[in-house]
Amino acid sequence: MKYQKFNEEIIQLVGGKNNIQAVVHCMTRLRFTLKDRSKADTEKLKAMDGIIDVVSNNVAYQIIIGTHVNDIYKEMVEMLGLDPNAAEGQPKEKKNFIKAALDVVSESMTPILEPIICAGLLAAFLSIVSLTGIISPESPTYQILDALRTAVFYFLPIFMAMSCAKRLGASPYLAVALAATVLSEQINGVEGLSVFGIPLPQITYANSFIPILLAVWFMGYVTKFVKKIVPNALQYFLSPLLIMLITLPATLIVFGPLGFYVGEGIIGFFNFLMNTIGSWFVMMLYSALQPFIIMLGAGNFIMPVVATMIASNGYDPAFISSCTISDIAVGGAMLGYFLRARKSQQKQLFGTVTLSAILGVTEPAIYGVFVKFRRPFIAVMIGGGLGGLFAGLTGVKAYSVAWGLFGLPSYIGQGDFKNLWLMVTSVIISFVASAIASYMLGIPSEDEDRTDQHETSTKTVGDSSLRSLPLGNVVSGEIIQLADVKDQAFSTGALGKGIGIVPVNNEIYSPVEGGVTVVFPTKHALGIKDVNGVELLIHIGIDTVELEGKYFELFIKQGDHVKKGQKIANVNFEKIKEAGYDPTTIIVITNTNAFLDVLPTQNKTVSMDDLLLNIVF
């Protein structure tokens, strides 16, 4: 644990584990409910490195740490043996069943992409060395290397079991034991089996993931049930045995066949789609829209489909090829911007993200450029769509999971050079078309004007000309200088320079354009990072974390992109005051040290047309 020693010292100085009744956190501090506050050594806590201040009031015993408190809190509750959800007093979020299932699949696939990609690139390497005669396919060296490639997919259920077990509340070791059992030669693909007299269908578990995913999901519920009925003294001995005795037969009778038929259904659906409409449509659509899919956080949702298709057909007729075509199109769009840009800083940015996109890593381009300038999305839709259309019409196949330039050799397959050249042609089309489209669309003038305005807005101080960035207002009201705010974490300036406002209406607006970096579950605080790198914390009210979201209505969530002046929340400040809380809304620049100064407005009151802060750099 990164903060283990830090947390150990805090626990000791608040009176030990037995003195802690509960602990929660907000944006900047840990809030302890102590059985006996007199046991806490406040002065020693204040003297600790990493602690800004300690505040003891009617609300809680509060240790002010900073905006990284969430990481400290996670380790703290684990050390104390507490349930984070119960400790925070937050009900678990109820998700739509389909969304929850897709989240589990996506999150489980992410950790095992590493061996899958390794196997894909190894397949490409073996294709090249065998075709050039460097290594014969019959040689022991080739057979050993090929064993690594085939093993990754054959033992896919074991990788999946290990990846998803904790997420689904099961023991990773028992989950792996279950996966290894169904892959054994006594079960995998064997005909005529029965358990407790119940005949079992012939199921091949190798190269699959859905049966074991369903089985581990069931194992999670069995684990909770068994731990409730088995006495603590016998947990170590009896629990694993009972869990396996229940889960293994259920897997063979129910979840194995169910998962097998679900997998067959997935293959059947996409085969039907490609046989009726055509693979060209699927590839064109996905190649054009992949950047949007990545922005939605659903970039890995196709991996289970791809794994199933490769296991069933020996190749993927649509998605991996589309991923590569789209990635190269992103690189082409960034090259167009690189050629169009006039400023050295922009050229450096566009050049860097061009290279990473071509190599198959598009997130820097999408989040660093696409979100801000928007027009590259159109360029990729044009270039990626054309490349995907060509690949679909010519029947390009991906024989393994490998994308980007380094993955192109894997399209050779078993000597299928025609497939390789068709894929190379597809990515050239996508790259060139995207580059031309982005160059012709140009860098939006409004973004250049905004950048120019920020770079040329100056304040003269003595003989120096300093650039400044004005920030808009958050809420109309009466100005309070930060030093007068009744919260030491803010008034001391420890969290950064800023300002306070006593609101006169209930609407909260974004003072900048940027990305929402954090939204606290109780809705009383949120962070925004603007397009110039300014990091803001908007803290609505003092100690309002105790309201647990009551009287707050947010219109944004973490990851959203907001415009300057966009309405982001409604807050019933009258109800907050009636509940006994200070409604002062605080705005601080948490990365103040990155700038020369942060200058608050000198107005006594502000409306939504006024500027709130000036960032000098």
Short mmCIF file of C-alpha atoms in Angstrom, two decimals, residues 179-374:
data_model
loop_
_atom_site.label_atom_id
_atom_site.label_comp_id
_atom_site.label_asym_id
_atom_site.label_seq_id
_atom_site.Cartn_x
_atom_site.Cartn_y
_atom_site.Cartn_z
CA ALA A 179 -11.66 -23.39 -15.03
CA ALA A 180 -8.80 -25.92 -14.96
CA THR A 181 -11.25 -28.68 -14.08
CA VAL A 182 -13.59 -28.06 -17.01
CA LEU A 183 -10.55 -27.90 -19.33
CA SER A 184 -9.30 -31.27 -18.15
CA GLU A 185 -9.31 -34.18 -20.61
CA GLN A 186 -12.01 -35.92 -18.50
CA ILE A 187 -14.50 -33.10 -19.25
CA ASN A 188 -13.49 -30.81 -22.12
CA GLY A 189 -15.23 -31.98 -25.31
CA VAL A 190 -16.01 -35.43 -23.87
CA GLU A 191 -19.20 -37.12 -25.03
CA GLY A 192 -21.56 -39.20 -22.85
CA LEU A 193 -20.78 -37.62 -19.44
CA SER A 194 -23.30 -37.43 -16.61
CA VAL A 195 -23.33 -36.05 -13.07
CA PHE A 196 -25.70 -37.36 -10.37
CA GLY A 197 -27.36 -39.35 -13.14
CA ILE A 198 -28.06 -36.22 -15.21
CA PRO A 199 -26.69 -36.54 -18.78
CA LEU A 200 -24.44 -33.70 -19.91
CA PRO A 201 -24.20 -32.30 -23.45
CA GLN A 202 -20.83 -32.43 -25.19
CA ILE A 203 -19.28 -29.01 -24.54
CA THR A 204 -15.85 -27.75 -25.61
CA TYR A 205 -14.70 -25.30 -22.93
CA ALA A 206 -11.31 -24.50 -24.48
CA ASN A 207 -11.05 -21.19 -26.36
CA SER A 208 -14.27 -19.93 -24.72
CA PHE A 209 -15.02 -17.36 -22.05
CA ILE A 210 -18.80 -17.12 -21.54
CA PRO A 211 -19.31 -20.47 -19.71
CA ILE A 212 -16.62 -19.71 -17.12
CA LEU A 213 -17.81 -16.12 -16.73
CA LEU A 214 -21.32 -17.34 -15.84
CA ALA A 215 -19.87 -20.03 -13.57
CA VAL A 216 -17.70 -17.57 -11.62
CA TRP A 217 -20.67 -15.20 -11.31
CA PHE A 218 -22.61 -18.07 -9.71
CA MET A 219 -19.60 -18.95 -7.55
CA GLY A 220 -19.68 -15.42 -6.09
CA TYR A 221 -23.21 -15.96 -4.77
CA VAL A 222 -22.36 -19.46 -3.53
CA THR A 223 -19.37 -18.00 -1.65
CA LYS A 224 -21.58 -15.52 0.20
CA PHE A 225 -24.11 -18.24 1.06
CA VAL A 226 -21.52 -20.72 2.32
CA LYS A 227 -19.77 -18.14 4.49
CA LYS A 228 -23.08 -17.38 6.18
CA ILE A 229 -23.91 -20.98 7.09
CA VAL A 230 -20.45 -22.34 7.96
CA PRO A 231 -19.17 -21.52 11.48
CA ASN A 232 -16.09 -19.30 11.61
CA ALA A 233 -13.99 -22.07 13.18
CA LEU A 234 -14.63 -24.32 10.15
CA GLN A 235 -14.49 -21.69 7.38
CA TYR A 236 -10.92 -22.52 6.32
CA PHE A 237 -11.64 -26.22 5.94
CA LEU A 238 -15.23 -26.51 4.79
CA SER A 239 -15.93 -23.37 2.71
CA PRO A 240 -13.70 -24.16 -0.32
CA LEU A 241 -15.00 -27.73 -0.48
CA LEU A 242 -18.66 -26.74 -0.29
CA ILE A 243 -18.19 -23.95 -2.84
CA MET A 244 -16.64 -26.32 -5.38
CA LEU A 245 -19.12 -29.15 -4.71
CA ILE A 246 -21.98 -26.77 -5.47
CA THR A 247 -20.40 -24.77 -8.31
CA LEU A 248 -18.85 -27.56 -10.42
CA PRO A 249 -22.06 -29.58 -11.00
CA ALA A 250 -24.02 -26.36 -11.60
CA THR A 251 -21.43 -25.33 -14.19
CA LEU A 252 -21.61 -28.64 -16.02
CA ILE A 253 -25.40 -28.87 -15.91
CA VAL A 254 -26.45 -25.23 -16.37
CA PHE A 255 -23.78 -22.61 -16.99
CA GLY A 256 -21.55 -24.57 -19.37
CA PRO A 257 -24.35 -25.37 -21.85
CA LEU A 258 -25.93 -21.94 -21.38
CA GLY A 259 -22.63 -20.16 -22.04
CA PHE A 260 -21.91 -22.39 -25.02
CA TYR A 261 -25.25 -21.59 -26.65
CA VAL A 262 -24.90 -17.87 -25.88
CA GLY A 263 -21.52 -17.93 -27.63
CA GLU A 264 -23.01 -19.75 -30.58
CA GLY A 265 -25.81 -17.16 -30.64
CA ILE A 266 -23.30 -14.30 -30.79
CA ILE A 267 -21.51 -15.93 -33.71
CA GLY A 268 -24.81 -16.64 -35.41
CA PHE A 269 -26.00 -13.05 -35.03
CA PHE A 270 -22.90 -11.49 -36.55
CA ASN A 271 -22.72 -14.12 -39.29
CA PHE A 272 -26.35 -13.38 -40.12
CA LEU A 273 -25.64 -9.64 -40.15
CA MET A 274 -22.64 -10.06 -42.43
CA ASN A 275 -24.35 -12.59 -44.68
CA THR A 276 -27.47 -10.46 -45.16
CA ILE A 277 -26.26 -6.85 -45.13
CA GLY A 278 -22.57 -7.62 -45.68
CA SER A 279 -19.35 -7.41 -43.68
CA TRP A 280 -18.61 -4.19 -45.56
CA PHE A 281 -21.36 -2.42 -43.62
CA VAL A 282 -20.11 -3.62 -40.21
CA MET A 283 -16.49 -2.74 -41.00
CA MET A 284 -17.33 0.65 -42.49
CA LEU A 285 -19.51 1.58 -39.52
CA TYR A 286 -17.06 0.47 -36.82
CA SER A 287 -14.02 1.97 -38.56
CA ALA A 288 -15.84 5.31 -38.78
CA LEU A 289 -17.23 5.37 -35.24
CA GLN A 290 -14.50 3.80 -33.09
CA PRO A 291 -13.28 7.16 -31.64
CA PHE A 292 -16.79 7.82 -30.32
CA ILE A 293 -16.93 4.31 -28.85
CA ILE A 294 -13.59 4.87 -27.09
CA MET A 295 -14.88 8.17 -25.67
CA LEU A 296 -17.88 6.31 -24.22
CA GLY A 297 -15.50 3.94 -22.42
CA ALA A 298 -16.73 0.95 -24.42
CA GLY A 299 -13.58 0.29 -26.43
CA ASN A 300 -13.23 -3.28 -25.14
CA PHE A 301 -16.80 -4.43 -25.63
CA ILE A 302 -15.91 -6.15 -28.92
CA MET A 303 -13.12 -8.30 -27.42
CA PRO A 304 -15.41 -11.13 -26.24
CA VAL A 305 -17.02 -11.20 -29.69
CA VAL A 306 -13.59 -11.28 -31.36
CA ALA A 307 -12.34 -14.05 -29.06
CA THR A 308 -15.44 -16.12 -29.79
CA MET A 309 -15.14 -15.61 -33.57
CA ILE A 310 -11.45 -16.53 -33.68
CA ALA A 311 -12.09 -19.61 -31.54
CA SER A 312 -14.98 -20.69 -33.80
CA ASN A 313 -13.83 -19.65 -37.30
CA GLY A 314 -10.08 -19.26 -36.94
CA TYR A 315 -10.37 -15.60 -37.89
CA ASP A 316 -12.29 -12.39 -37.18
CA PRO A 317 -14.05 -11.12 -40.32
CA ALA A 318 -14.77 -7.59 -39.06
CA PHE A 319 -13.69 -5.97 -35.81
CA ILE A 320 -9.90 -6.23 -35.36
CA SER A 321 -9.36 -5.07 -38.94
CA SER A 322 -11.74 -2.16 -38.30
CA CYS A 323 -9.84 -1.22 -35.13
CA THR A 324 -6.57 -0.95 -37.04
CA ILE A 325 -8.16 0.94 -39.93
CA SER A 326 -9.73 3.42 -37.49
CA ASP A 327 -6.49 3.85 -35.51
CA ILE A 328 -4.55 4.61 -38.70
CA ALA A 329 -7.30 7.04 -39.71
CA VAL A 330 -6.85 8.87 -36.40
CA GLY A 331 -3.13 9.10 -37.18
CA GLY A 332 -3.94 10.47 -40.63
CA ALA A 333 -6.27 13.10 -39.18
CA MET A 334 -3.52 14.23 -36.82
CA LEU A 335 -1.01 14.37 -39.67
CA GLY A 336 -3.39 16.68 -41.53
CA TYR A 337 -3.51 18.95 -38.49
CA PHE A 338 0.27 18.76 -38.14
CA LEU A 339 0.68 19.97 -41.72
CA ARG A 340 -1.97 22.67 -41.25
CA ALA A 341 -0.78 24.03 -37.87
CA ARG A 342 1.30 27.21 -37.80
CA LYS A 343 2.28 27.29 -34.13
CA SER A 344 5.22 25.23 -32.91
CA GLN A 345 3.36 24.14 -29.78
CA GLN A 346 0.49 22.77 -31.86
CA LYS A 347 2.86 21.06 -34.28
CA GLN A 348 4.58 19.31 -31.39
CA LEU A 349 1.24 18.11 -29.99
CA PHE A 350 -0.13 16.91 -33.33
CA GLY A 351 3.14 15.20 -34.28
CA THR A 352 3.30 13.26 -31.01
CA VAL A 353 -0.28 11.97 -31.11
CA THR A 354 0.10 11.08 -34.82
CA LEU A 355 2.82 8.57 -34.00
CA SER A 356 1.00 7.04 -31.03
CA ALA A 357 -2.21 6.61 -33.06
CA ILE A 358 -0.41 4.87 -35.93
CA LEU A 359 1.09 2.46 -33.39
CA GLY A 360 -2.40 1.67 -32.09
CA VAL A 361 -2.77 4.01 -29.08
CA THR A 362 -5.38 6.62 -29.95
CA GLU A 363 -6.46 7.88 -26.52
CA PRO A 364 -3.92 10.80 -26.47
CA ALA A 365 -5.28 12.04 -29.80
CA ILE A 366 -8.95 11.52 -28.92
CA TYR A 367 -8.84 13.13 -25.48
CA GLY A 368 -6.08 15.64 -26.22
CA VAL A 369 -7.17 16.89 -29.65
CA PHE A 370 -10.48 15.45 -30.88
CA VAL A 371 -12.49 16.57 -27.86
CA LYS A 372 -11.16 20.11 -28.18
CA PHE A 373 -11.22 20.63 -31.97
CA ARG A 374 -14.06 18.22 -32.93
#
